[in-house]
Amino acid sequence: MDFPPLAWPAELYDDHFMLLDESSLPDAVRHIRIDDCKGAVAAIRAMQTRAFGQLLTVFYALILTARKASSAEGLRRAVEAACEDLNASRPTLSFQPYTDKVRAWTLDALEAGDERPAETLVGRIMEWLDRIKTMRLNRARLAAGLLEDGDTILTHCNTSGELLLAARVCRAGGKRLRFLATETRPYFQGRLTAWELSRDGFDVTLIPDNRAAAVLSAGKCTKVITGADRVALNGDIVNKTGTRQLAMLARRFGVPFFAFVQEPGTTATGEEVPIEQRDPVEVIRFRGKDVYPAGTDAFYPAFDMTPHPYITALITFEKILKPADLPAGWR
Amino acid sequence: MDFPPLAWPAELYDDHFMLLDESSLPDAVRHIRIDDCKGAVAAIRAMQTRAFGQLLTVFYALILTARKASSAEGLRRAVEAACEDLNASRPTLSFQPYTDKVRAWTLDALEAGDERPAETLVGRIMEWLDRIKTMRLNRARLAAGLLEDGDTILTHCNTSGELLLAARVCRAGGKRLRFLATETRPYFQGRLTAWELSRDGFDVTLIPDNRAAAVLSAGKCTKVITGADRVALNGDIVNKTGTRQLAMLARRFGVPFFAFVQEPGTTATGEEVPIEQRDPVEVIRFRGKDVYPAGTDAFYPAFDMTPHPYITALITFEKILKPADLPAGWR
């Protein structure tokens, strides 16, 4: 199955990559050219890419960095510096587990006395990305197994194409689905979800974030599925602001709540995850226009933490896991 | 105490009234001229006025109608027609109890053989509006009695200045308050609340609608207060979409939830109240700019119903009433 745009939002060339600018969607399907790690950090900070696109940006930036190195020592130093810059770009979805891998691969190649360490490193990153692709497809198939013919799925923010991948699996199996997408203020990522689902022929309806309880109470939604920027070993998730109340309300109305998750790494509980505070101007202004009076105070932590008791099950790369059944050190 | 702009958003002249255009706030403080009932209906439908402003518009439009009548029979017919048009303008906040009063006053004047029935009618409407002003001030004082020094109050949509009136009473009594205002998508009425509170010197911070659970769970809010477009005899309220989930989340986190209410009339439960479905384009476009792809489906019921068990107390014109203690036929 080919990946939809938001599921693999960049294309790699020899000395640059082209990144789908998610901030300009759906008005324009525009790609920005990224030549180096600095450009990658800027795109991540400006939220021109987000969620899975950030990881892809990190890996592609490290490939460009490796390709430019002219010596073994230069490679080591350049990778080191790039990893530090990338790790510092945004705090909540931590890139460190990924940059740590790339650092380790770099040292492997250097210590093995590899003649072309940069090429070896690039090969390993590409291999890893292929593995991620397969793992994500597998996760989408697992999610499809949770869905039934006639389901109406409420989602929040955007799952980087993964809910769409699951929906395609359902369609191929003859299951009909409908979608409700929250707007997801202040960045309106609901526009991304509406865009990707509707261009693929799925029935999707937007609702204001504040409409969730009314929709759930009216029995208009049979399942809630979101992504998760982070998951902890106890099953807590950290995801786009608003996920917590959606999960609480779903529980209140007896609607199951699922989340696509990555590997938890060493994070014990959701409380440990730093919550990024973004500039309140992102609440105040929308597309260059002030929504609020000059000088208005706003509060915009980009994420919130959903405690595991509100989560019916986590959709991991390998299986569906109930938080209560998580094995120690699961992945 | 003089009324802040949103608490009394129109000024009456001989043959027209000037209505504060709430849709252009806070960019511009603009008034629109209303000459007749037709203009009043158009302003109500376009949400240039809302909440209490709608009632004021209804009464002022009926005054203009009365002043233009040239005979007793003409007055009766014109009032009848105007009441019908006004009642049909928006469904959820019903104007009927108010237009019924004006119809009854018209018939009183005609049956009494009054020589200047139109003048008598206008006099009764003005008297009634004065009474409403006094009742609203009283309700704001009751609300102030619920608030304590150091409180942080979360509000939703806009209470037509009533929360601000209560805040002024608190300030005069030395109580310091802070406010959190939800944005209230899709119309962003939070901009009205932020505008009126900040221009009066109060500390107000906007939060996205989806941030309520995170704010409540962090203990950052000590009370929730909203208005209510309708209240039922059992204590259910119908208010701006999003009120229901706010009340549910407040209950979950042990934060009291209060609502300013009018008289219930004969509405037995919230289920009886028709919920206005507004044009989905109001979700799709913001200030002339598309937020979502052309053809995106959206769902925008303007109100939702909050069942009385989630309400700590109703702030009526005369007292603070817990839903469980409501006397039969209370007002």
XYZ file of C-alpha atoms in Angstrom:
662
model
C 0.000 0.000 0.000
C 1.412 3.420 -0.887
C 1.600 5.907 1.923
C -0.708 8.941 1.881
C 0.987 12.380 1.984
C 0.797 12.953 5.740
C 2.022 9.424 6.492
C 5.341 10.010 4.671
C 5.565 13.754 4.224
C 9.068 14.155 2.745
C 11.112 12.980 -0.196
C 14.866 12.609 -0.072
C 17.233 13.724 -2.836
C 21.053 13.711 -3.004
C 21.786 16.957 -1.180
C 18.409 18.050 0.138
C 14.930 16.823 0.895
C 11.516 18.212 0.070
C 9.203 18.455 3.078
C 5.413 18.811 2.841
C 4.541 22.134 4.499
C 1.667 21.074 6.756
C 1.096 24.648 7.880
C -0.083 25.707 4.416
C -2.528 22.809 3.991
C -5.221 22.600 2.775
C -5.003 25.908 0.892
C -1.860 24.838 -0.900
C 0.050 21.580 -1.206
C 3.474 23.109 -0.954
C 6.873 21.521 -0.277
C 9.806 23.273 1.309
C 13.411 22.511 0.465
C 15.568 21.507 3.436
C 19.315 21.543 2.819
C 20.720 20.932 6.254
C 20.100 20.407 9.927
C 19.508 24.131 10.502
C 16.684 24.157 7.978
C 15.240 21.025 9.584
C 15.217 22.606 13.062
C 13.540 25.745 11.704
C 10.773 23.714 10.005
C 10.161 21.688 13.170
C 10.013 24.798 15.377
C 7.635 26.580 13.004
C 5.385 23.494 12.960
C 5.680 23.282 9.187
C 6.028 19.627 9.953
C 4.694 17.781 12.991
C 4.116 14.327 14.508
C 5.668 11.641 12.265
C 6.928 14.278 9.831
C 9.264 15.488 12.570
C 10.924 12.092 12.904
C 11.342 11.818 9.171
C 12.828 15.306 9.153
C 15.277 14.331 11.898
C 16.449 11.212 10.052
C 16.695 12.916 6.654
C 18.613 15.832 8.191
C 21.079 13.367 9.684
C 21.485 11.685 6.290
C 22.298 15.074 4.703
C 24.709 15.776 7.551
C 26.491 12.433 7.006
C 26.738 12.933 3.258
C 28.488 16.274 3.713
C 31.177 14.970 6.082
C 34.629 14.819 4.491
C 36.435 12.744 7.118
C 35.718 10.175 9.801
C 36.319 12.671 12.575
C 34.298 15.279 10.702
C 31.430 12.806 10.485
C 31.520 12.122 14.210
C 31.533 15.797 15.083
C 28.877 16.774 12.558
C 26.508 14.001 13.664
C 27.082 14.935 17.308
C 26.298 18.618 16.682
C 23.274 17.846 14.496
C 21.804 15.486 17.103
C 22.117 18.155 19.775
C 20.435 20.803 17.645
C 17.621 18.482 16.624
C 17.022 17.298 20.193
C 16.680 20.915 21.312
C 14.116 21.859 18.669
C 10.892 20.792 20.435
C 10.619 19.104 23.820
C 7.550 16.875 24.076
C 7.981 14.312 21.301
C 11.553 13.488 22.283
C 13.908 12.822 19.389
C 16.618 11.555 21.712
C 15.857 7.814 21.411
C 16.239 8.241 17.652
C 19.296 10.474 17.636
C 20.889 8.109 20.177
C 20.502 5.306 17.657
C 22.166 7.382 14.936
C 25.014 8.314 17.267
C 25.547 4.648 18.137
C 25.544 3.651 14.458
C 28.080 6.378 13.736
C 30.412 5.105 16.453
C 29.925 1.509 15.210
C 31.043 2.511 11.723
C 34.000 4.515 13.003
C 35.155 1.856 15.447
C 34.880 -0.869 12.815
C 37.400 1.165 10.756
C 34.837 1.345 7.977
C 36.363 2.973 4.840
C 33.161 4.790 3.968
C 31.558 5.340 7.373
C 29.126 7.969 6.097
C 27.721 5.602 3.473
C 27.371 2.841 6.028
C 25.563 5.208 8.376
C 23.205 6.404 5.650
C 22.495 2.771 4.784
C 21.563 1.997 8.369
C 19.265 5.010 8.641
C 17.513 4.031 5.390
C 17.129 0.481 6.629
C 15.638 1.784 9.881
C 13.171 3.992 8.011
C 12.085 1.006 5.938
C 11.513 -0.880 9.160
C 9.442 1.998 10.578
C 7.333 1.970 7.410
C 6.599 -1.725 7.840
C 5.903 -1.300 11.550
C 3.469 1.544 10.902
C 1.615 -0.465 8.296
C 1.378 -3.298 10.774
C 0.016 -0.930 13.426
C -2.595 0.379 10.969
C -3.692 -3.213 10.277
C -4.001 -3.853 14.004
C -6.157 -0.727 14.315
C -8.337 -1.871 11.414
C -8.991 -5.066 13.365
C -10.555 -2.976 16.140
C -12.980 -1.283 13.767
C -16.336 -2.627 12.723
C -18.615 -2.060 9.783
C -20.775 0.972 10.584
C -18.396 2.530 13.112
C -18.202 6.301 13.471
C -14.759 7.236 14.722
C -14.034 10.491 16.491
C -10.425 11.630 16.199
C -8.426 14.600 17.472
C -5.487 16.383 15.861
C -3.913 14.244 13.136
C -2.376 10.793 13.247
C 0.050 11.393 10.359
C -1.987 9.292 7.995
C -2.160 6.247 10.221
C -5.913 6.383 10.822
C -6.322 6.768 7.063
C -4.135 3.700 6.474
C -6.363 1.758 8.896
C -9.466 3.096 7.136
C -8.120 1.883 3.782
C -7.610 -1.598 5.232
C -11.222 -1.525 6.483
C -12.524 -0.377 3.098
C -10.660 -3.175 1.341
C -12.365 -5.575 3.765
C -15.819 -4.152 3.074
C -16.209 -2.277 6.371
C -17.906 1.110 6.046
C -16.693 3.823 8.398
C -17.542 7.446 9.109
C -15.284 9.976 10.787
C -15.729 12.941 13.078
C -12.688 15.189 13.369
C -12.276 17.779 16.091
C -10.933 21.088 14.884
C -8.027 20.952 17.345
C -7.506 24.570 18.242
C -5.345 26.542 18.061
C -3.546 24.997 15.092
C -6.637 23.505 13.487
C -4.926 20.191 12.754
C -8.465 18.938 12.123
C -8.010 20.594 8.704
C -5.255 18.040 7.980
C -7.463 15.126 9.023
C -10.423 16.429 7.025
C -8.148 16.961 4.028
C -6.508 13.553 3.996
C -9.674 11.570 4.719
C -11.897 13.421 2.254
C -9.376 13.318 -0.624
C -9.294 9.557 -0.097
C -13.079 9.372 -0.384
C -13.991 8.939 3.282
C -16.964 10.604 4.950
C -15.586 13.085 7.478
C -17.339 15.816 9.475
C -15.599 18.490 11.507
C -16.818 19.450 14.960
C -15.647 22.221 17.277
C -13.499 20.869 20.137
C -16.178 21.875 22.596
C -18.749 19.649 20.896
C -17.316 16.288 22.011
C -19.627 15.645 24.981
C -22.719 16.473 22.962
C -21.661 14.127 20.128
C -20.732 11.325 22.526
C -23.907 11.685 24.588
C -26.042 11.500 21.455
C -24.515 8.114 20.569
C -23.127 9.591 17.364
C -19.698 8.120 17.840
C -18.738 4.508 18.487
C -14.954 4.785 18.955
C -12.353 7.441 19.680
C -8.849 7.039 18.232
C -5.945 9.483 18.484
C -2.209 9.384 18.051
C 0.247 9.965 20.885
C 3.445 11.953 20.825
C 4.685 9.984 23.813
C 3.673 6.938 25.760
C 4.955 5.880 29.184
C 5.650 2.420 30.538
C 2.491 2.628 32.694
C 0.335 3.376 29.650
C -0.148 7.136 30.165
C 0.019 9.055 26.911
C 1.001 12.615 26.064
C -0.706 13.983 22.984
C -2.120 17.183 21.509
C -3.879 19.433 24.015
C -7.473 18.277 24.331
C -6.780 14.544 24.187
C -7.185 14.239 27.944
C -10.697 15.635 28.084
C -11.723 13.636 25.032
C -10.603 10.412 26.728
C -12.375 11.389 29.971
C -15.609 12.177 28.153
C -15.395 8.972 26.066
C -15.059 6.979 29.293
C -18.021 8.814 30.803
C -20.217 7.832 27.849
C -18.890 4.276 27.535
C -17.160 4.826 24.186
C -13.777 3.034 23.831
C -10.690 5.223 23.486
C -7.621 3.953 21.600
C -4.261 5.554 20.836
C -1.541 4.747 18.327
C 1.700 4.661 20.296
C 5.424 4.381 19.719
C 7.856 2.604 21.996
C 7.853 3.972 25.563
C 11.621 3.979 25.990
C 12.406 4.533 29.656
C 9.564 6.946 30.475
C 7.886 5.529 33.583
C 4.768 7.756 33.747
C 3.220 10.576 31.753
C 4.062 13.011 34.555
C 7.732 12.812 33.528
C 7.146 14.165 30.041
C 7.895 17.871 29.616
C 4.928 19.749 28.131
C 5.939 22.259 25.489
C 4.623 25.775 26.078
C 4.149 27.441 22.743
C 3.894 31.139 22.063
C 0.426 32.453 23.060
C 0.439 34.385 19.781
C -0.484 31.080 18.135
C -3.814 31.317 19.962
C -4.204 35.053 19.395
C -3.528 35.208 15.662
C -4.792 32.995 12.895
C -3.253 33.243 9.447
C -2.002 36.730 10.067
C -5.251 38.034 11.514
C -5.792 38.869 15.180
C -8.697 36.960 16.673
C -8.273 38.685 20.051
C -7.546 42.190 21.320
C -3.907 43.269 21.317
C -2.358 42.477 24.672
C -4.710 39.571 25.412
C -3.088 36.915 27.510
C -3.367 33.362 26.288
C -2.140 30.030 27.516
C -1.060 27.418 25.013
C 0.666 24.314 26.265
C 0.734 22.243 23.069
C 0.088 18.900 24.755
C -1.623 17.318 27.693
C -1.270 14.057 29.534
C -3.995 11.405 29.488
C -3.742 9.082 32.502
C -3.875 5.405 31.522
C -7.165 4.614 33.344
C -8.977 6.534 30.589
C -7.380 4.516 27.787
C -9.161 1.363 26.612
C -6.124 0.053 24.750
C -2.862 1.166 23.168
C -2.250 0.241 19.537
C 1.478 -0.517 19.499
C 3.568 -1.582 16.509
C 3.059 -5.208 17.438
C -0.152 -5.655 19.378
C -3.204 -4.158 21.052
C -2.410 -3.711 24.735
C -4.720 -2.771 27.579
C -2.903 -0.470 30.025
C -3.656 -2.900 32.876
C -1.953 -5.740 30.988
C 1.254 -3.949 29.998
C 4.232 -6.248 30.579
C 7.256 -4.746 32.365
C 9.559 -3.039 29.867
C 7.057 -3.571 27.011
C 7.746 -2.182 23.589
C -23.370 51.222 38.552
C -23.248 51.963 34.825
C -23.604 48.977 32.537
C -20.589 47.861 30.485
C -21.072 47.768 26.672
C -21.998 44.089 26.360
C -24.429 44.311 29.282
C -26.579 46.949 27.534
C -25.467 46.872 23.926
C -27.935 49.251 22.286
C -29.123 52.810 22.557
C -32.623 53.898 21.617
C -33.446 57.065 19.643
C -36.785 58.362 18.343
C -37.045 56.413 15.125
C -34.149 53.961 15.306
C -31.679 52.354 17.686
C -27.932 51.886 17.513
C -26.837 48.326 18.202
C -23.301 47.332 19.158
C -22.065 45.005 16.404
C -20.607 42.185 18.489
C -19.369 40.383 15.377
C -16.824 43.109 14.633
C -15.396 43.218 18.177
C -12.653 43.562 19.239
C -11.195 44.870 15.954
C -13.717 47.679 15.828
C -16.280 49.063 18.231
C -18.963 49.629 15.623
C -22.695 50.292 15.988
C -25.303 49.458 13.406
C -28.455 51.442 12.850
C -31.680 49.488 13.179
C -34.804 51.200 11.829
C -37.386 48.480 12.060
C -38.258 44.926 12.911
C -36.769 43.641 9.643
C -33.391 45.140 10.490
C -33.626 43.680 13.997
C -34.301 40.164 12.676
C -31.380 40.440 10.250
C -28.963 41.506 13.019
C -30.132 38.662 15.268
C -29.792 36.058 12.494
C -26.323 37.286 11.540
C -25.248 37.119 15.194
C -24.311 40.785 15.145
C -25.996 40.719 18.489
C -26.445 37.739 20.785
C -27.495 36.678 24.300
C -28.947 39.663 26.202
C -28.402 41.911 23.184
C -31.041 39.888 21.365
C -33.681 40.606 24.007
C -32.864 44.281 23.968
C -33.113 44.229 20.170
C -36.516 42.529 20.369
C -37.892 45.110 22.828
C -36.423 48.106 20.984
C -37.736 46.794 17.658
C -41.212 46.530 19.191
C -40.943 50.103 20.485
C -40.094 51.323 16.958
C -43.003 49.276 15.589
C -45.397 50.823 18.093
C -44.201 54.349 17.388
C -44.892 53.950 13.663
C -48.470 52.726 14.064
C -51.064 55.288 12.963
C -54.203 53.684 14.398
C -55.262 51.336 17.165
C -55.965 48.524 14.721
C -52.703 49.291 12.884
C -50.855 48.989 16.193
C -52.402 45.635 16.966
C -51.561 44.257 13.536
C -48.055 45.675 13.434
C -47.193 44.335 16.900
C -48.629 40.950 15.981
C -46.590 40.732 12.768
C -43.403 41.994 14.430
C -43.721 39.455 17.261
C -44.079 36.636 14.766
C -41.048 37.715 12.762
C -38.923 38.177 15.865
C -39.968 34.819 17.331
C -38.919 33.097 14.106
C -35.453 34.653 13.980
C -33.516 32.172 16.155
C -34.983 29.191 17.983
C -33.019 28.362 21.142
C -33.245 31.460 23.280
C -36.993 31.767 22.859
C -38.308 35.305 22.565
C -41.882 34.143 22.921
C -42.273 34.745 26.673
C -41.198 38.345 25.994
C -43.214 38.937 22.839
C -46.230 37.406 24.617
C -45.893 40.081 27.273
C -45.811 42.831 24.656
C -48.857 41.357 22.886
C -50.732 41.266 26.182
C -49.796 44.879 26.976
C -50.964 45.913 23.509
C -54.333 44.261 24.018
C -54.613 45.819 27.509
C -54.100 49.279 26.047
C -56.553 48.689 23.196
C -59.229 47.146 25.399
C -58.956 49.956 27.929
C -59.834 52.339 25.073
C -56.577 54.145 25.663
C -56.341 57.293 23.499
C -52.647 56.876 22.842
C -52.227 53.110 23.045
C -48.804 53.174 21.337
C -47.410 55.568 23.941
C -48.820 53.468 26.755
C -47.273 50.360 25.247
C -43.877 52.029 24.830
C -44.082 53.158 28.444
C -44.722 49.631 29.653
C -41.830 48.227 27.620
C -39.466 50.887 28.997
C -40.651 50.148 32.526
C -40.041 46.445 31.944
C -36.517 47.113 30.633
C -35.761 49.178 33.731
C -36.950 46.255 35.813
C -34.695 43.870 33.893
C -31.749 46.192 34.512
C -32.393 46.135 38.231
C -32.904 42.367 38.232
C -29.646 41.797 36.374
C -27.733 44.006 38.800
C -29.244 42.026 41.633
C -28.200 38.754 39.989
C -24.645 40.055 39.552
C -24.556 40.933 43.272
C -25.742 37.434 44.142
C -22.970 36.011 41.951
C -20.403 38.239 43.650
C -21.452 36.695 46.947
C -20.356 33.285 45.631
C -16.879 34.518 44.764
C -13.954 34.667 47.136
C -10.748 36.649 47.259
C -8.171 34.772 45.181
C -10.663 32.890 42.997
C -9.802 32.034 39.420
C -12.987 31.775 37.407
C -13.240 29.844 34.186
C -15.995 31.035 31.876
C -17.293 30.005 28.460
C -18.795 32.150 25.720
C -19.937 35.498 27.077
C -22.407 36.419 29.805
C -23.399 39.777 28.283
C -21.421 41.679 30.851
C -22.972 40.013 33.871
C -19.815 38.274 35.037
C -18.045 41.610 34.656
C -20.732 43.316 36.764
C -20.167 40.650 39.448
C -16.402 41.160 39.183
C -16.841 44.905 39.722
C -18.854 44.230 42.871
C -16.049 41.938 44.084
C -13.387 44.540 43.308
C -15.317 47.194 45.229
C -15.365 44.766 48.170
C -11.611 44.122 47.971
C -11.798 40.643 46.491
C -9.156 39.894 43.877
C -10.193 37.653 41.015
C -8.559 36.168 37.932
C -10.354 34.889 34.855
C -9.817 32.158 32.329
C -11.917 32.466 29.185
C -12.408 29.632 26.729
C -12.172 30.667 23.111
C -15.638 29.267 22.354
C -15.290 28.042 18.811
C -16.540 28.552 16.210
C -17.608 32.147 16.922
C -14.778 32.933 19.318
C -17.070 34.644 21.827
C -14.090 34.350 24.185
C -12.811 37.440 22.345
C -15.801 39.359 23.751
C -15.117 38.149 27.285
C -11.399 38.910 26.991
C -12.227 42.339 25.592
C -14.738 43.394 28.224
C -12.778 42.055 31.202
C -9.402 43.412 30.123
C -10.705 46.887 29.225
C -12.113 47.006 32.747
C -8.694 46.134 34.201
C -9.269 42.490 35.079
C -6.684 39.757 34.586
C -8.001 37.423 31.899
C -6.268 34.607 30.016
C -7.685 32.807 27.007
C -7.489 29.059 26.671
C -8.456 26.814 23.751
C -11.749 24.995 24.417
C -9.895 21.695 24.475
C -7.723 22.842 27.375
C -10.403 22.768 30.094
C -9.562 19.361 31.611
C -5.872 20.193 31.803
C -6.565 23.528 33.531
C -9.073 21.993 35.936
C -6.837 19.032 36.769
C -3.942 21.349 37.532
C -6.030 23.152 40.159
C -5.723 26.371 38.164
C -9.394 27.193 38.391
C -11.574 27.435 41.490
C -15.005 28.112 39.967
C -16.740 27.814 36.615
C -19.496 30.314 35.724
C -21.411 30.594 32.468
C -24.607 32.156 31.267
C -27.578 30.156 30.006
C -29.788 30.898 27.033
C -32.494 28.755 28.577
C -33.203 27.078 31.874
C -35.833 24.419 32.576
C -37.985 23.898 35.643
C -35.847 20.866 36.620
C -32.653 22.959 36.521
C -31.249 21.754 33.173
C -29.705 24.572 31.179
C -29.186 25.118 27.473
C -26.209 27.278 26.643
C -23.461 27.740 24.061
C -22.064 24.513 22.646
C -19.327 23.284 24.971
C -21.028 24.207 28.235
C -22.060 20.602 28.813
C -18.555 19.181 28.711
C -17.214 22.039 30.807
C -19.786 21.286 33.525
C -19.004 17.552 33.351
C -15.268 18.144 33.639
C -15.740 20.650 36.482
C -17.740 18.043 38.382
C -15.061 15.430 37.731
C -12.419 17.690 39.261
C -14.579 18.928 42.137
C -14.817 22.516 40.890
C -18.241 24.150 41.417
C -20.204 25.092 38.306
C -22.678 27.998 38.354
C -24.917 29.487 35.678
C -26.735 32.813 35.401
C -30.306 31.967 34.468
C -33.505 33.692 33.434
C -36.999 32.558 34.344
C -37.791 28.997 33.232
C -41.280 29.723 31.939
C -43.054 26.442 31.305
C -40.050 24.441 30.045
C -40.036 21.238 32.106
C -36.645 19.786 31.075
C -33.703 20.751 28.865
C -34.644 18.016 26.396
C -37.626 20.114 25.314
C -35.513 23.011 24.090
C -34.897 23.073 20.330
C -31.175 23.278 19.526
C -30.390 25.693 16.715
C -28.354 24.185 13.884
C -26.287 26.930 12.361
C -24.702 26.916 8.924
C -21.553 24.717 8.913
C -19.860 27.499 6.950
C -19.489 29.268 10.313
C -17.064 26.500 11.281
C -15.395 26.328 7.868
C -14.671 30.025 7.325
C -13.281 32.570 9.715
C -13.424 36.232 8.797
C -13.672 35.494 5.126
C -10.879 32.967 5.061
C -11.362 29.224 4.632
C -9.875 27.230 7.480
C -10.884 23.930 5.874
C -10.896 22.433 2.374
C -13.817 23.392 0.135
C -16.566 20.828 0.507
C -15.611 19.864 4.065
C -18.585 18.773 6.096
C -19.003 20.386 9.492
C -21.544 20.140 12.246
C -22.469 23.210 14.232
C -25.344 23.038 16.641
C -24.962 26.358 18.407
C -25.998 25.108 21.846
C -25.961 22.078 24.022
C -27.915 20.945 27.047
C -26.281 20.560 30.464
C -28.236 18.182 32.674
C -28.941 19.611 36.135
C -26.868 17.033 38.080
C -23.726 18.767 36.764
C -24.825 22.178 38.007
C -23.819 23.216 41.522
C -26.278 26.104 41.625
C -28.310 28.405 39.418
C -27.909 32.141 39.904
C -31.438 33.431 39.365
C -32.597 37.034 39.521
C -33.582 36.562 43.138
C -31.530 33.822 44.746
C -28.924 31.102 44.437
C -30.745 27.822 43.912
C -29.352 24.296 43.917
C -31.103 22.192 41.256
C -32.140 19.667 43.920
C -33.890 22.394 45.926
C -35.859 24.025 43.119
C -39.397 24.746 44.286
C -42.237 23.751 41.924
C -42.920 26.540 39.429
C -39.908 28.547 40.658
C -38.926 31.763 38.965
